[in-house]
mmCIF file of C-alpha atoms in Angstrom:
data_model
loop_
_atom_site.group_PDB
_atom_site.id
_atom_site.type_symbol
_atom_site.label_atom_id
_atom_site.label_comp_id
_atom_site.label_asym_id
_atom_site.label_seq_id
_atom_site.Cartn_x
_atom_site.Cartn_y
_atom_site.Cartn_z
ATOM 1 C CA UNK A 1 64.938 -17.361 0.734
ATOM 2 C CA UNK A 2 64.803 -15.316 -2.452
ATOM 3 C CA UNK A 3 61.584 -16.189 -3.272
ATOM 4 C CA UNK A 4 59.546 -14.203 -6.122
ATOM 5 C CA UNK A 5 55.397 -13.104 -5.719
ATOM 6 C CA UNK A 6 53.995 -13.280 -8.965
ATOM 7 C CA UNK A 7 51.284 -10.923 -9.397
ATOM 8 C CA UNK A 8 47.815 -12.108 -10.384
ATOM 9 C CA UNK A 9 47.107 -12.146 -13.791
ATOM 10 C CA UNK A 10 43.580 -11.955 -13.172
ATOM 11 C CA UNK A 11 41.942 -8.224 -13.182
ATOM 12 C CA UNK A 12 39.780 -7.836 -10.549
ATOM 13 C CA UNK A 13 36.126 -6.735 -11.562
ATOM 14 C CA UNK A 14 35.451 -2.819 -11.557
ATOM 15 C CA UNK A 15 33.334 -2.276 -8.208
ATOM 16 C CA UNK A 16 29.665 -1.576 -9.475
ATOM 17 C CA UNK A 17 27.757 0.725 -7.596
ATOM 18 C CA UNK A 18 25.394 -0.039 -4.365
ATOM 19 C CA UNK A 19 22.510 2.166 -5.036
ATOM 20 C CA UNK A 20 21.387 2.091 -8.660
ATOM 21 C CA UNK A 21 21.544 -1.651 -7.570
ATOM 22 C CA UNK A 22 19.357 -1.337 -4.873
ATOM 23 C CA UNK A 23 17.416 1.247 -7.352
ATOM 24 C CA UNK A 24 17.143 -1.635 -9.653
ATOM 25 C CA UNK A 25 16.580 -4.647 -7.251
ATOM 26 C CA UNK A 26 19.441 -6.323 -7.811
ATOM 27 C CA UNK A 27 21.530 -8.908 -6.105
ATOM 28 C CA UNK A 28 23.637 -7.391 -3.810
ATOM 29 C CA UNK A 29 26.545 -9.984 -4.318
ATOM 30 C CA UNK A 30 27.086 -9.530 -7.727
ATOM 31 C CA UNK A 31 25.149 -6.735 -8.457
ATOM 32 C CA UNK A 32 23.505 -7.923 -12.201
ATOM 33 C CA UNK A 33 20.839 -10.673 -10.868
ATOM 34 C CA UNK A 34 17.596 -9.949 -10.296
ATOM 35 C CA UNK A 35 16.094 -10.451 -7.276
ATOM 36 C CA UNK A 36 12.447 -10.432 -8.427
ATOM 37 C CA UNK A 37 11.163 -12.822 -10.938
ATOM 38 C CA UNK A 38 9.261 -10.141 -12.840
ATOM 39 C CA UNK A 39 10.908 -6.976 -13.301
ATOM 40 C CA UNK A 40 7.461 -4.618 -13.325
ATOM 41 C CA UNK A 41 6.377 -4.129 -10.046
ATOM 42 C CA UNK A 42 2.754 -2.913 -11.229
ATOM 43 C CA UNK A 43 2.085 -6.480 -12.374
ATOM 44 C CA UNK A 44 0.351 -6.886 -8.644
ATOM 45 C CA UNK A 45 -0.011 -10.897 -8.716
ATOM 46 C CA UNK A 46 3.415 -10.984 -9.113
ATOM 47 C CA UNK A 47 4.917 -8.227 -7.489
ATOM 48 C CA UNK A 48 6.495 -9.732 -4.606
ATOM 49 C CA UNK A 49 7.404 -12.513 -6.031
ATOM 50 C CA UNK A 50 11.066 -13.094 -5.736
ATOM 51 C CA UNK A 51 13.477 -15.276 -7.287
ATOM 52 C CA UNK A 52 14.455 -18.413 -5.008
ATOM 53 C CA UNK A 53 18.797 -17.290 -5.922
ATOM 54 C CA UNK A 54 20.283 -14.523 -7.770
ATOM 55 C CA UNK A 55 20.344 -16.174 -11.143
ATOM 56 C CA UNK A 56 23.899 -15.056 -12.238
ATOM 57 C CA UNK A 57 25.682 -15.592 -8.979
ATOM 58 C CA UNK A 58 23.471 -18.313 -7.216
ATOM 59 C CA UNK A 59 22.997 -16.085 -3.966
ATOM 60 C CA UNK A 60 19.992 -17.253 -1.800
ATOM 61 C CA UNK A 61 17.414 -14.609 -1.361
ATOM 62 C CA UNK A 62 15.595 -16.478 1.007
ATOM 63 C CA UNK A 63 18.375 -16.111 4.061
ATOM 64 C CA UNK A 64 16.132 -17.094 7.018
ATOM 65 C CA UNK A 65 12.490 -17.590 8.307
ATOM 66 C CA UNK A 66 10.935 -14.433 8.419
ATOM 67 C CA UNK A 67 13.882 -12.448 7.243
ATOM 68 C CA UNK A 68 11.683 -9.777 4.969
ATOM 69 C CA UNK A 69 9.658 -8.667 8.272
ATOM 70 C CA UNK A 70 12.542 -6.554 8.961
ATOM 71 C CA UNK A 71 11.877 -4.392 5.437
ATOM 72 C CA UNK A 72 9.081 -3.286 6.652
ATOM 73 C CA UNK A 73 11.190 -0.535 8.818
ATOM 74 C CA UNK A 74 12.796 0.293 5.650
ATOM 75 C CA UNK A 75 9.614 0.489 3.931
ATOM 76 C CA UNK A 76 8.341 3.251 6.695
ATOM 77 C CA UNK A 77 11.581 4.794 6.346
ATOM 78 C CA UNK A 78 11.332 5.346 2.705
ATOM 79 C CA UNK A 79 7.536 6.403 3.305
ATOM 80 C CA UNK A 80 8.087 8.656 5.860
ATOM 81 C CA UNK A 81 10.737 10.495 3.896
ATOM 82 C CA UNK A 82 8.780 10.976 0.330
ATOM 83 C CA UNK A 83 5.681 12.229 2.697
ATOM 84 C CA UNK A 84 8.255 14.873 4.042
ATOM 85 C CA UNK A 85 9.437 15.823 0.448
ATOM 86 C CA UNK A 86 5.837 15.891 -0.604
ATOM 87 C CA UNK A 87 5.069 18.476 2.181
ATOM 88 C CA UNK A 88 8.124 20.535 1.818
ATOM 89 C CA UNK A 89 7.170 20.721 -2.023
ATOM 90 C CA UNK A 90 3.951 21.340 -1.472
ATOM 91 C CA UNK A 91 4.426 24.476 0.962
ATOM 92 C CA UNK A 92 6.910 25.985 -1.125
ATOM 93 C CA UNK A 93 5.024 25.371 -4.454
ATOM 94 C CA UNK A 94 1.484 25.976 -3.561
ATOM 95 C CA UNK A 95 1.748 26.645 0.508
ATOM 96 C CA UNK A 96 0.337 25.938 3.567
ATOM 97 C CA UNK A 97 -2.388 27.677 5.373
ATOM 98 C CA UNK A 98 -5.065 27.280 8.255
ATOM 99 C CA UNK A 99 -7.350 29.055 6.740
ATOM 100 C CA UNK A 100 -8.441 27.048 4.006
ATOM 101 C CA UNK A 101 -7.988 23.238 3.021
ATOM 102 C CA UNK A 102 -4.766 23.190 1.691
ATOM 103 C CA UNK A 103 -3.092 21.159 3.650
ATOM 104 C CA UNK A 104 -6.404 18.639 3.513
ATOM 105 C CA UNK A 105 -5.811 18.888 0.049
ATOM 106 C CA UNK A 106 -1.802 17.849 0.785
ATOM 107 C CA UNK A 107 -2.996 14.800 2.887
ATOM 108 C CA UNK A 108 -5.220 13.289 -0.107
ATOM 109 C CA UNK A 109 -2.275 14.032 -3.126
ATOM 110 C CA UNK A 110 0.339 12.550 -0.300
ATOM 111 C CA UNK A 111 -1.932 9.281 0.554
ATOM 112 C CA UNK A 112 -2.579 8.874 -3.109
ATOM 113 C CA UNK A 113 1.029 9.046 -3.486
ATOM 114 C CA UNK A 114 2.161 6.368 -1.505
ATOM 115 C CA UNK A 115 -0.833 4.082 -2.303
ATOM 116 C CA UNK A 116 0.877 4.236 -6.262
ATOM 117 C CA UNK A 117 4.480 3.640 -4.977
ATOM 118 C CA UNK A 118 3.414 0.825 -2.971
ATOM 119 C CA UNK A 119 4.462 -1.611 -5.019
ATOM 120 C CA UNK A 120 7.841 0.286 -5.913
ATOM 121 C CA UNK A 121 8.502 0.948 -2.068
ATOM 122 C CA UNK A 122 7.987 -2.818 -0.836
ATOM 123 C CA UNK A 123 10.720 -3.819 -3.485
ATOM 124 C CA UNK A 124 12.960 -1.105 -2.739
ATOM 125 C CA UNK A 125 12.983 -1.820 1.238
ATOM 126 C CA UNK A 126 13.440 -5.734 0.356
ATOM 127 C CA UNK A 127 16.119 -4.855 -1.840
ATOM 128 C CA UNK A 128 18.195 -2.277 0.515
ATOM 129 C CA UNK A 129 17.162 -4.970 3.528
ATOM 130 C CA UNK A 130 18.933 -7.825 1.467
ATOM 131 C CA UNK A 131 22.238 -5.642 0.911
ATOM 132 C CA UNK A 132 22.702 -4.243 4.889
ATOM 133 C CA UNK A 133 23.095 -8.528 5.073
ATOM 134 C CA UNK A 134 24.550 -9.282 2.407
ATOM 135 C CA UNK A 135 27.566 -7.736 0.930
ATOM 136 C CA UNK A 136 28.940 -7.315 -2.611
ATOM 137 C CA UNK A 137 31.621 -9.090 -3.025
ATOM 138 C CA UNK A 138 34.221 -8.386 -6.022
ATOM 139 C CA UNK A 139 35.003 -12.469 -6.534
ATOM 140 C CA UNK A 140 31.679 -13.785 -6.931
ATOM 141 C CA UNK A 141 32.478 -15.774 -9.930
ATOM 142 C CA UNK A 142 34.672 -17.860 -8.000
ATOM 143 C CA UNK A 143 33.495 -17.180 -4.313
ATOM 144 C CA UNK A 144 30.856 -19.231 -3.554
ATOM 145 C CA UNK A 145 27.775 -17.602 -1.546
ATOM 146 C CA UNK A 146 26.921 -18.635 2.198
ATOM 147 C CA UNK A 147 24.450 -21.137 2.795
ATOM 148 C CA UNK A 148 21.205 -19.955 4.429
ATOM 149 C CA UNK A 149 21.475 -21.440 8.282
ATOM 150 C CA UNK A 150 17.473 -21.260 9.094
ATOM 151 C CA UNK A 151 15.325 -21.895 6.544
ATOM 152 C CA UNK A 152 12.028 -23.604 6.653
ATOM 153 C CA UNK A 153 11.245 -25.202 2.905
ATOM 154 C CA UNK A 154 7.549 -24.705 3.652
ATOM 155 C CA UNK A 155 7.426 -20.934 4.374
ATOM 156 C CA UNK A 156 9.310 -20.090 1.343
ATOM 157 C CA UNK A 157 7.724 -17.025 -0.707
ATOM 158 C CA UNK A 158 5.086 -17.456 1.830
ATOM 159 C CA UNK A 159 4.406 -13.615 2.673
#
């Protein structure tokens, strides 16, 4: 019962990091795909439009009907916490008062704000929404991803 382990000759893949991932849109799984099929998301006819499966490790993006509703949270999240920065910034840089408009002034350079990281934000929360779901995994290559359960070919990219 003398039996000898070998050890794996295969090296295991250095962990990549989560959030300049996320940052970047990438596949959560493998971390180097990209989710969206065009990487500027200024380019407004196309800014949503995402990539079918992560084309390095095959991932589906598409993991159920309706699955990118729940982004939307994320979205307000990440909204709700730039307009905080913006006013925090704003008070200690130029300050708050009630007796003039500054904090008028504070609403317009905050909504304008948001309005030009729309289309940064609604990646971002579809991006950190795909990785709380799924998770990276350091075997990819030869792990296969999990097959989608509910998924309705007709209502694909249809957001």
């Amino acid at each position: 019962m003398n039996q000898h382990i070998q050890p794996a000759t295969q090296e295991l893949p250095e962990k990549k990091s989560g959030i300049p991932a996320a940052l970047a849109c990438k596949c959560p799984r493998c971390r180097s795909g990209n989710m969206f099929a065009e990487k500027n998301p200024y380019r407004l006819k196309t800014t949503m439009k995402m990539n079918e499966r992560c084309p390095v490790c095959r991932q589906p993006f598409d993991i159920e009907v309706g699955f990118y509703y729940g982004s939307s949270y994320v979205s307000y999240a990440f909204s709700i916490a730039i307009s905080v920065a913006s006013l925090i910034a704003w008070w200690l840089f130029i300050g708050l008062s009630t007796s003039d408009n500054r904090f008028f002034y504070w609403l317009i350079a905050n909504a304008l704000l948001l309005v030009v990281l729309q289309p940064f934000l609604m990646r971002l929360a579809r991006s950190v929404w795909l990785s709380f779901f799924v998770r990276y995994d350091r075997n990819w290559q030869t792990n296969e991803p999990a097959v989608p359960e509910r998924i309705n070919k007709d209502q694909m990219n249809n957001w």
